[in-house]
Tab-separated table of C-alpha atoms in Angstrom:
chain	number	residue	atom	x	y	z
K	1	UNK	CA	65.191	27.870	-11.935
K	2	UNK	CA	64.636	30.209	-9.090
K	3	UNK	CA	62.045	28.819	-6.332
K	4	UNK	CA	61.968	31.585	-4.114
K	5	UNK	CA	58.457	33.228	-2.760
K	6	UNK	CA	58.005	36.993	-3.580
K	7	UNK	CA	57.740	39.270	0.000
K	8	UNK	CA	53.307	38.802	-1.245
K	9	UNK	CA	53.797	35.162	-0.921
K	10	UNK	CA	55.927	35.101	2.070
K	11	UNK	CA	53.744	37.157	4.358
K	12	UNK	CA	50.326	34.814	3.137
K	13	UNK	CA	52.586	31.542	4.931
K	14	UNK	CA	54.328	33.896	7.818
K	15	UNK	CA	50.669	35.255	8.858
K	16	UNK	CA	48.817	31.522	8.530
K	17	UNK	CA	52.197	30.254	10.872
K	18	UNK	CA	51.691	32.831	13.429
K	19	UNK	CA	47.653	32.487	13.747
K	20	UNK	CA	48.133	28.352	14.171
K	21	UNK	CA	51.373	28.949	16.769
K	22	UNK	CA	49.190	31.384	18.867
K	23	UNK	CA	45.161	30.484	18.303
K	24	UNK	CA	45.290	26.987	17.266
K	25	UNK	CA	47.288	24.728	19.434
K	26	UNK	CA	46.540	21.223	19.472
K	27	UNK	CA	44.424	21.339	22.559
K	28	UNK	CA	41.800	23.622	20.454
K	29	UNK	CA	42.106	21.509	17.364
K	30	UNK	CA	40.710	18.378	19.087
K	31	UNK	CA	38.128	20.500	20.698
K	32	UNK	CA	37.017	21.436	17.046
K	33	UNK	CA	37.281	17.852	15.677
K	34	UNK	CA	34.915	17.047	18.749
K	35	UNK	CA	32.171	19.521	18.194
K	36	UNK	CA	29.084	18.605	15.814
K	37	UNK	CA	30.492	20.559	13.351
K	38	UNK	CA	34.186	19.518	12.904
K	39	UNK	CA	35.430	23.423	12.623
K	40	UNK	CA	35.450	26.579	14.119
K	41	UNK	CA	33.310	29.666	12.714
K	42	UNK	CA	35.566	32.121	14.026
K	43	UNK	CA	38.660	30.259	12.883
K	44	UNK	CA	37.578	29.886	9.399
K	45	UNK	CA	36.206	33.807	9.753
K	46	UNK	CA	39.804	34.310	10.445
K	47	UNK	CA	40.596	33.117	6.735
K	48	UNK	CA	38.015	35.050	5.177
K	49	UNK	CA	39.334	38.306	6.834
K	50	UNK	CA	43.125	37.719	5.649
K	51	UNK	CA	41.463	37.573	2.360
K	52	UNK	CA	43.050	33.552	2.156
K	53	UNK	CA	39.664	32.444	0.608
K	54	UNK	CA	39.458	35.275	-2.253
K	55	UNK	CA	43.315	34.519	-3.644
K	56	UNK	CA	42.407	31.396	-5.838
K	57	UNK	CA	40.128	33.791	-7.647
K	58	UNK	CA	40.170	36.185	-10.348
K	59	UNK	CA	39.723	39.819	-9.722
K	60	UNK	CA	36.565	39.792	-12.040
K	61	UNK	CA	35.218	36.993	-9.893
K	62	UNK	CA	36.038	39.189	-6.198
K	63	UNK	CA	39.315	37.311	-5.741
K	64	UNK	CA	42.993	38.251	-5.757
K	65	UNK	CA	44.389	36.193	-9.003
K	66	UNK	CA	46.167	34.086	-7.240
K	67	UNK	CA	47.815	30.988	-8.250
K	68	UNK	CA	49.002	27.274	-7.638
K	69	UNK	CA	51.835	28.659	-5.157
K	70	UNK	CA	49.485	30.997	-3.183
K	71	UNK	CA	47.180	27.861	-3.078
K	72	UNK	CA	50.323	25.563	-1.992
K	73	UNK	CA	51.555	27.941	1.107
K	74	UNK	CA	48.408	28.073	2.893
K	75	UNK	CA	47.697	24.225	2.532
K	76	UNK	CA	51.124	23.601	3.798
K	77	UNK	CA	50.580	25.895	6.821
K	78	UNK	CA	47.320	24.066	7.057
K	79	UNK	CA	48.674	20.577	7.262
K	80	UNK	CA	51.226	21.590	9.412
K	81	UNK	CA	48.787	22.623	11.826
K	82	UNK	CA	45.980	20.140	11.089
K	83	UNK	CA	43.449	22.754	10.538
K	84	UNK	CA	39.638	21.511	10.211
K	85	UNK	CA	38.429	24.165	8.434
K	86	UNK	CA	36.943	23.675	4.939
K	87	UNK	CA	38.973	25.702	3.193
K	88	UNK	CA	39.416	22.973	0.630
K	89	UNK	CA	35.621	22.453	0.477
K	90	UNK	CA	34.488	25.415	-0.239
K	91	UNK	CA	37.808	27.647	-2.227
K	92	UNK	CA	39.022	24.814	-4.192
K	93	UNK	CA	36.056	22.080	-4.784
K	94	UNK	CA	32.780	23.839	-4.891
K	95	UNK	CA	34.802	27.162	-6.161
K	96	UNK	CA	36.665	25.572	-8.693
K	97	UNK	CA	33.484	24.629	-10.359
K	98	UNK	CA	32.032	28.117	-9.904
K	99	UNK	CA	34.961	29.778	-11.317
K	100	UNK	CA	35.161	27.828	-14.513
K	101	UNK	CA	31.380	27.673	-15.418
K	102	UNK	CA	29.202	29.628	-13.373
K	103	UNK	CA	27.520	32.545	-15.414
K	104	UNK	CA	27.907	36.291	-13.892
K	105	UNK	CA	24.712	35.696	-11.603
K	106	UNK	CA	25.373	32.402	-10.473
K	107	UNK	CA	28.869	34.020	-9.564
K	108	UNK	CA	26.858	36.943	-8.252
K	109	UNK	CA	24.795	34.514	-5.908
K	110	UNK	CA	26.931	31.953	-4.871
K	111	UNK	CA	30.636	32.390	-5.686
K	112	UNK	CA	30.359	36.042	-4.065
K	113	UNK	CA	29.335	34.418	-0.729
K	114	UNK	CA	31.750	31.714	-0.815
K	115	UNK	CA	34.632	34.142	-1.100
K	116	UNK	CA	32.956	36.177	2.031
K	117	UNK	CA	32.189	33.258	4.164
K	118	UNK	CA	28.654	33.984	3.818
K	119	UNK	CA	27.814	30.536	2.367
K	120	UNK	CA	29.156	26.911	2.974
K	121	UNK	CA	29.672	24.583	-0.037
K	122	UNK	CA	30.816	21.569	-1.269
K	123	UNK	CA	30.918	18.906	-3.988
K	124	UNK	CA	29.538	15.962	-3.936
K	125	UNK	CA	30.953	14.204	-6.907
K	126	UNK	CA	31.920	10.310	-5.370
K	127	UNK	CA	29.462	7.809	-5.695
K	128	UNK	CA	28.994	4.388	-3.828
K	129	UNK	CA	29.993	2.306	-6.999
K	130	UNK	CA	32.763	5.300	-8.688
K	131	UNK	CA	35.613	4.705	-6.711
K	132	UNK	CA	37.912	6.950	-8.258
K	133	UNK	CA	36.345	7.450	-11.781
K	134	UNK	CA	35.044	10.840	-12.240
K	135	UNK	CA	32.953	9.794	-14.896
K	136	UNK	CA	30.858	6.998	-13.102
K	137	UNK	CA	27.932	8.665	-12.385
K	138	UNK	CA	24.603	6.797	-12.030
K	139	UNK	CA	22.608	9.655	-10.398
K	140	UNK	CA	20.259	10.505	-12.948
K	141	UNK	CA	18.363	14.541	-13.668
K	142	UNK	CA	15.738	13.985	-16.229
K	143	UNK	CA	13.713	16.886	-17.321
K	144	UNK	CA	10.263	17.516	-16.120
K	145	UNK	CA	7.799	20.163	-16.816
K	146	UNK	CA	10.827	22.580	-17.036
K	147	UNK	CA	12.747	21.619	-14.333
K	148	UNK	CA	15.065	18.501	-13.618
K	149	UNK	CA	14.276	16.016	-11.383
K	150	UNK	CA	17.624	14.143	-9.720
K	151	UNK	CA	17.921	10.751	-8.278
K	152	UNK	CA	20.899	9.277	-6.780
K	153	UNK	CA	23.146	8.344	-4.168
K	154	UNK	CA	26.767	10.229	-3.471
K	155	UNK	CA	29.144	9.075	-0.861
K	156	UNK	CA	31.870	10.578	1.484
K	157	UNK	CA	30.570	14.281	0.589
K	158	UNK	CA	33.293	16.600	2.651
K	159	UNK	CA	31.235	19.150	4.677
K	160	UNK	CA	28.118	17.544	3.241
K	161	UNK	CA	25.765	18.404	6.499
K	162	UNK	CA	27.310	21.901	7.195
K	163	UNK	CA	26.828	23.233	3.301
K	164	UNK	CA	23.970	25.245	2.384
K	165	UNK	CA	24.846	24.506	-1.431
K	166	UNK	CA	25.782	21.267	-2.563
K	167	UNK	CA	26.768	20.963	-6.104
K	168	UNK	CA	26.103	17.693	-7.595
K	169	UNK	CA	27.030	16.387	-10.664
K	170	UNK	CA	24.499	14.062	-12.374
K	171	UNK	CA	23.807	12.234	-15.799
K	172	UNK	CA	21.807	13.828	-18.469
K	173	UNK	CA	22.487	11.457	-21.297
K	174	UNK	CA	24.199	9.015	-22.381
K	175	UNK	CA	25.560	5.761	-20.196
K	176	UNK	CA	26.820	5.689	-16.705
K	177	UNK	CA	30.376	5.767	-17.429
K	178	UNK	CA	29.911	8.538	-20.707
K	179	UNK	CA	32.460	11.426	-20.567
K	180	UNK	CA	30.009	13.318	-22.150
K	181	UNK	CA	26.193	13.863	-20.326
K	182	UNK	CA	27.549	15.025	-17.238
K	183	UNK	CA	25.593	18.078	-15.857
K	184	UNK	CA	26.745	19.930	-13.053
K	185	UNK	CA	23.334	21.207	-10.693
K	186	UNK	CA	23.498	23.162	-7.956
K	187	UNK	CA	21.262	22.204	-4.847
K	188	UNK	CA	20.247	23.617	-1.873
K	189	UNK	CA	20.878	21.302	1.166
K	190	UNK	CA	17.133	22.316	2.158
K	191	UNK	CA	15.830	20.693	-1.108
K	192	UNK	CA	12.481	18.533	-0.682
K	193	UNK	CA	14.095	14.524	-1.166
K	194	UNK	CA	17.326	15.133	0.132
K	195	UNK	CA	18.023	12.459	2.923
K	196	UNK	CA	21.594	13.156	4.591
K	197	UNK	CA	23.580	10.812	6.784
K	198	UNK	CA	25.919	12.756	8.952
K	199	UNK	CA	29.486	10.961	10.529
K	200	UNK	CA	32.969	11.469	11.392
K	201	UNK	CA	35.552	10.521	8.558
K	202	UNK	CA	39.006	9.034	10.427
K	203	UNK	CA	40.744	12.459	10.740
K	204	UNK	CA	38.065	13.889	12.190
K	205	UNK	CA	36.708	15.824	9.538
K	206	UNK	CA	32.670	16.010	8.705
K	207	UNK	CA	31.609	14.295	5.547
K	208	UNK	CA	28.258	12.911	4.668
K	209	UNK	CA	26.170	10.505	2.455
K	210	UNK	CA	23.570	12.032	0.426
K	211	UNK	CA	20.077	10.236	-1.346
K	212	UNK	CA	18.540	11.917	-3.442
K	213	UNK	CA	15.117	11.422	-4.238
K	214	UNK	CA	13.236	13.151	-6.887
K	215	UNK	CA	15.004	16.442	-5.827
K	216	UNK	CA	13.331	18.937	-8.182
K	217	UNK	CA	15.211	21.685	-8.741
K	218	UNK	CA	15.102	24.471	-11.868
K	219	UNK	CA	17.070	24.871	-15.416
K	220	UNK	CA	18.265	27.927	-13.160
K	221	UNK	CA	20.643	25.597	-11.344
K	222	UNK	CA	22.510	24.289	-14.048
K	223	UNK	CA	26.248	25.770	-14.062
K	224	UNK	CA	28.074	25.833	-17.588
K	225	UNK	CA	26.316	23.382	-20.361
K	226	UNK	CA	24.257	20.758	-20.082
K	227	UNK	CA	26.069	17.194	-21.025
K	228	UNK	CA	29.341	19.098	-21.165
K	229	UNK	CA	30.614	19.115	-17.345
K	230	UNK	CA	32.963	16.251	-17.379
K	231	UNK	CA	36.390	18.874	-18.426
K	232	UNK	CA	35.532	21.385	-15.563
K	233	UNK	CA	34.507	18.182	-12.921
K	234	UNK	CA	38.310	16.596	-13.756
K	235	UNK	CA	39.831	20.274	-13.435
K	236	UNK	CA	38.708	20.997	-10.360
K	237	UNK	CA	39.055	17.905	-8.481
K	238	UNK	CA	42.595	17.709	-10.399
K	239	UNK	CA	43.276	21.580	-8.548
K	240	UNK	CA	42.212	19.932	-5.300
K	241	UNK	CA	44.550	16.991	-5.416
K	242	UNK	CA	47.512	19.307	-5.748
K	243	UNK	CA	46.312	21.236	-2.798
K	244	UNK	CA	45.690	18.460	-0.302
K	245	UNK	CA	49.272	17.068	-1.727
K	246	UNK	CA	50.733	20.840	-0.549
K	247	UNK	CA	48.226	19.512	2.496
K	248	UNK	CA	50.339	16.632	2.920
K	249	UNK	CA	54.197	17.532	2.021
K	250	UNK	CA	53.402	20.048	5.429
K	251	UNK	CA	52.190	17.048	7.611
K	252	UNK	CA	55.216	15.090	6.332
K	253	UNK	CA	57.507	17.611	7.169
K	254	UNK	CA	55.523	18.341	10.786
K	255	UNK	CA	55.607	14.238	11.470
K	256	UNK	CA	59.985	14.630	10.752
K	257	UNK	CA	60.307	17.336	12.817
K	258	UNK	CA	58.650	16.611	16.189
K	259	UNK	CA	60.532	12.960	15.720
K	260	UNK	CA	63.834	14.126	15.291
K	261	UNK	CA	63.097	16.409	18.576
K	262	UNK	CA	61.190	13.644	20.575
K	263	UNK	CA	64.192	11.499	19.700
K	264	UNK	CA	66.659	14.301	21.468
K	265	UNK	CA	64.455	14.013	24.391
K	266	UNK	CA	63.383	9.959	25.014
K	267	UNK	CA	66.245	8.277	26.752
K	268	UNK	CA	66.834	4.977	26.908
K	269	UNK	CA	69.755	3.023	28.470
K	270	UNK	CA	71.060	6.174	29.189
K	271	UNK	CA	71.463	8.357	26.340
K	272	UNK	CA	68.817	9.918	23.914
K	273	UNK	CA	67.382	7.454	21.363
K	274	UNK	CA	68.431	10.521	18.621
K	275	UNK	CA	72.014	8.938	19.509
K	276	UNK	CA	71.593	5.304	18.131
K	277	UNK	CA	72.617	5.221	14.525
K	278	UNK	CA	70.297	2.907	13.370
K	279	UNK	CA	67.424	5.256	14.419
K	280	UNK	CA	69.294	8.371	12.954
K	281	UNK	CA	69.635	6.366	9.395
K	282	UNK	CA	65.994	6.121	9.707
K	283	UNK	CA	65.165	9.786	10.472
K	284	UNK	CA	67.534	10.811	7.536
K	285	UNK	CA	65.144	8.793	5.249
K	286	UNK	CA	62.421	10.392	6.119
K	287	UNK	CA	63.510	13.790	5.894
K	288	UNK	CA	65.219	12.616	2.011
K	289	UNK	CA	61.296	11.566	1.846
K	290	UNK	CA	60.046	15.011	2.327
K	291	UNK	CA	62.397	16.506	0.275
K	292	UNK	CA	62.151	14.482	-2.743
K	293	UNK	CA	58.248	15.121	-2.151
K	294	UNK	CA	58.437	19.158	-2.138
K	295	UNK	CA	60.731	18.914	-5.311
K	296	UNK	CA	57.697	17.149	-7.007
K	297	UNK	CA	55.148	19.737	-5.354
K	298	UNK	CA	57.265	22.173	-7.236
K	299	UNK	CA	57.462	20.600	-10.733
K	300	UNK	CA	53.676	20.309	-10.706
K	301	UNK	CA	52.348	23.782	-9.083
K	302	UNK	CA	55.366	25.008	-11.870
K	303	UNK	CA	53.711	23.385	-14.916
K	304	UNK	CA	52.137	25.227	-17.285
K	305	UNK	CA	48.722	25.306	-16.350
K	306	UNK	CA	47.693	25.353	-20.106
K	307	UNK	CA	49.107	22.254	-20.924
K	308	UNK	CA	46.364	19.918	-19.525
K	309	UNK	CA	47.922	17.028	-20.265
K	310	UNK	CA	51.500	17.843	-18.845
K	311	UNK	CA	49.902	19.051	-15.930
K	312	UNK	CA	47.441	15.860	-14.699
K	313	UNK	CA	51.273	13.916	-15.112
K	314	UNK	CA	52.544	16.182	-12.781
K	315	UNK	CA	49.594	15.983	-10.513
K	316	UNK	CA	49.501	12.240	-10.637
K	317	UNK	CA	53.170	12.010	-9.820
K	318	UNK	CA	52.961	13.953	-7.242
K	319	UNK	CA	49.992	11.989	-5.470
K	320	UNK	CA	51.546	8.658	-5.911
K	321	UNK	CA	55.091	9.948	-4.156
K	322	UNK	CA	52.493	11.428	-1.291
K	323	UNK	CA	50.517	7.665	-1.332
K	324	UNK	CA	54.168	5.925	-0.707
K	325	UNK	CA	56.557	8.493	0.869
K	326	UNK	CA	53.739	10.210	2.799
K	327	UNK	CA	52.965	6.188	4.184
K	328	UNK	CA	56.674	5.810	4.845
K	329	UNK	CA	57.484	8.708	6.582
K	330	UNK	CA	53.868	8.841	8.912
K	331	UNK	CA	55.176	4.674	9.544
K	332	UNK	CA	58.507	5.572	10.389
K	333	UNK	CA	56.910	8.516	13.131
K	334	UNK	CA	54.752	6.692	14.705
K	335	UNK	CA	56.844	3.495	15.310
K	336	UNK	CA	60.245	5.715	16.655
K	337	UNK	CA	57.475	7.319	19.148
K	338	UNK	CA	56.267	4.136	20.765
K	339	UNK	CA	53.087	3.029	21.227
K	340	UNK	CA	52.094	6.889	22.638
K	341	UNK	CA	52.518	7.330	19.026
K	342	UNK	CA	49.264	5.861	18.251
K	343	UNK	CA	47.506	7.471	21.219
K	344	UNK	CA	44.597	10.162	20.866
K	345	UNK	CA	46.267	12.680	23.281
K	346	UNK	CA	49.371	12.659	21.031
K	347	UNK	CA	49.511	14.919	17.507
K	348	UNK	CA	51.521	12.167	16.022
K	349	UNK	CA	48.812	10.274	15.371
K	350	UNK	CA	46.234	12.388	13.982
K	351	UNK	CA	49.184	13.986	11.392
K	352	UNK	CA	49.219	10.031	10.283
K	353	UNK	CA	45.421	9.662	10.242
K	354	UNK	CA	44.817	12.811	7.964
K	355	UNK	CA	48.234	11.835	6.107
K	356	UNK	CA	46.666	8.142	5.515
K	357	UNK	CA	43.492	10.193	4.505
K	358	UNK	CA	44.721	11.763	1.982
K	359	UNK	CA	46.441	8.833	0.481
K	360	UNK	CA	42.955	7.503	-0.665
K	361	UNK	CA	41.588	11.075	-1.126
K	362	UNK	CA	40.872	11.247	-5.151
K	363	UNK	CA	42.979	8.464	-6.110
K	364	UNK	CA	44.903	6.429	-4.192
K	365	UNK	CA	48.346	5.576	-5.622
K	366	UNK	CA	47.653	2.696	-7.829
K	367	UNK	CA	44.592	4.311	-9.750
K	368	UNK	CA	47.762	8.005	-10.282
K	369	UNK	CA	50.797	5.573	-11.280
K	370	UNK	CA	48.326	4.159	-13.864
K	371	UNK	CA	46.976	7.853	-14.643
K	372	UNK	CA	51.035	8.602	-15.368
K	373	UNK	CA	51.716	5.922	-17.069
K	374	UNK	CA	48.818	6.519	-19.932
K	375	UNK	CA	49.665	9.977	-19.802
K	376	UNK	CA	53.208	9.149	-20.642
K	377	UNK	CA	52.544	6.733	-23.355
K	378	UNK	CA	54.139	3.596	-22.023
């Protein structure tokens, strides 16, 4: 099978490369994780231009039908150079929903001004007591007078406090764990009842916890079907694990790299530490790490996207190699750096915090190997 990018594909990762080389050194990056904010306007402007944030949509929609592999060279490029920005927030989570059940002007209103960088969203689909079931929603919208009238709490909600829309899903029927009675809502983050608590997560990103107390909002905001939001909900948070795994396979491969040249460079009883077998057995264990990882990466953003079932295997595969390879090879980096390896002024350590990050982020690798193994029929 040939796994070569088409000249298209190759100039999206060349032109992401050259903007984080030149404009987004690590000095700037920490200055961004520092601000209020956790990301640059002008940086993620800087997306928007290059068109990055229209490719995962369809023409119809104002995209550039774009695919898994578009998708998987600029979150590479991104975890190689520990960008902030929400691209995943707003493209892949709160877009993903938009794209597959938005009507023309909900798409018109919203999706439009996501792809332009006009609007911030998220989704804010993990609640205190969910962990990493989709379906455990105890936030409640129960009709009122013609609107709906939602109560709830959700937790860790990425870009929660920068987002003007927030879309939430919440239960219209049936019991708390129910695949069916799911409704997806969108919500303005100036909504009367919406209390929002505002911190760092450990890679220095901005997330949030949201209450929400009898947040009225109208039969208007509803995307797709009531009770029937569960299939979209899984799909896109499904889309956004295989990015953030592209995400990771880049801060693997980032982690390997500045080793194996801090090793050339860190002497010790004379000669580089690179020049002790022990340590070079270990560095060639990484690296096999990172490749057996992007051979996964490329089994799942190659399977057929129509075979849903074939493709969450993939996807769960892949997270669980990320969960214990990823943990393995951000280990091995920081211990052959030292203990600067765990210091703030040092990369090394925040490519491990994001990297241990998105080990928990949707699904950690216990809940995927058991994903894979009922998919597989063990």
């Amino acid at each position: 099978m040939d796994f070569s990018i088409t000249e298209e594909q190759s100039a999206i990762k060349d032109v992401i490369a050259r903007f984080i080389e030149n404009e987004y050194d690590f000095e700037k990056r920490m200055k961004i994780a520092e601000s209020d904010s956790a990301y640059d306007k002008e940086v993620y402007n800087f997306f928007v231009e290059q068109g990055f944030t229209a490719i995962p949509f369809s023409e119809e929609d104002g995209g550039l039908n774009g695919g898994p592999v578009e998708t998987m060279l600029i979150m590479k490029e991104i975890g190689r150079g520990l960008v902030l920005e929400p691209f995943l927030e707003n493209i892949i989570l709160a877009g993903g929903i938009l794209k597959r059940l938005a009507n023309q002007h909900q798409k018109d209103e919203w999706l439009n001004k996501i792809i332009n960088g006009e609007m911030q969203s998220t989704l804010a689909f993990t609640e205190p007591q969910s962990r990493f079931q989709l379906n455990d929603v105890a936030t409640t919208a129960n009709k009122k007078e013609g609107n709906f009238i939602l109560n709830g709490k959700k937790s860790f909600v990425l870009n929660g406090s920068e987002s003007d829309l927030i879309i939430v899903p919440a239960r219209t029927s049936g019991s708390q764990t129910d695949l069916k009675g799911i409704t997806l809502f969108a919500v303005k983050k100036d909504s009367a009842g919406i209390e929002m608590n505002s911190y760092k997560s450990v890679d220095g990103r901005s997330a949030a916890e949201i209450k929400l107390n009898n947040v009225s909002v109208s039969s208007d905001s509803i995307i797709g079907e009531i009770d029937n939001g569960y299939d979209a909900l899984e799909a896109t948070v499904d889309e956004a694990t295989l990015a953030i795994c592209a995400e990771a396979t880049g801060i693997m491969k980032s982690l390997h790299d500045k080793t194996v040249e801090y090793s050339k460079n860190r002497v010790q009883f004379g000669i580089p530490i690179g020049g002790f077998q022990a340590l070079q057995h270990r560095m060639v264990d990484t690296l096999m790490a990172c490749e057996e990882t992007e051979s996964i990466l490329l089994w799942a953003i190659t399977t057929e996207q129509d075979d849903k079932s074939a493709l969450k295997k993939a996807i769960s595969g892949l997270k669980y190699q990320i969960g214990t390879a990823g943990k393995h090879v951000g280990q091995e980096a920081v211990q052959l750096h030292g203990g600067m390896g765990i210091s703030w002024e040092l990369d090394i350590a925040h490519l491990f915090k994001r990297l241990s990050a998105i080990e928990i982020l949707f699904g950690n690798a216990d809940f995927h190997m058991k994903r894979f193994i009922e998919l597989s029929n063990v």
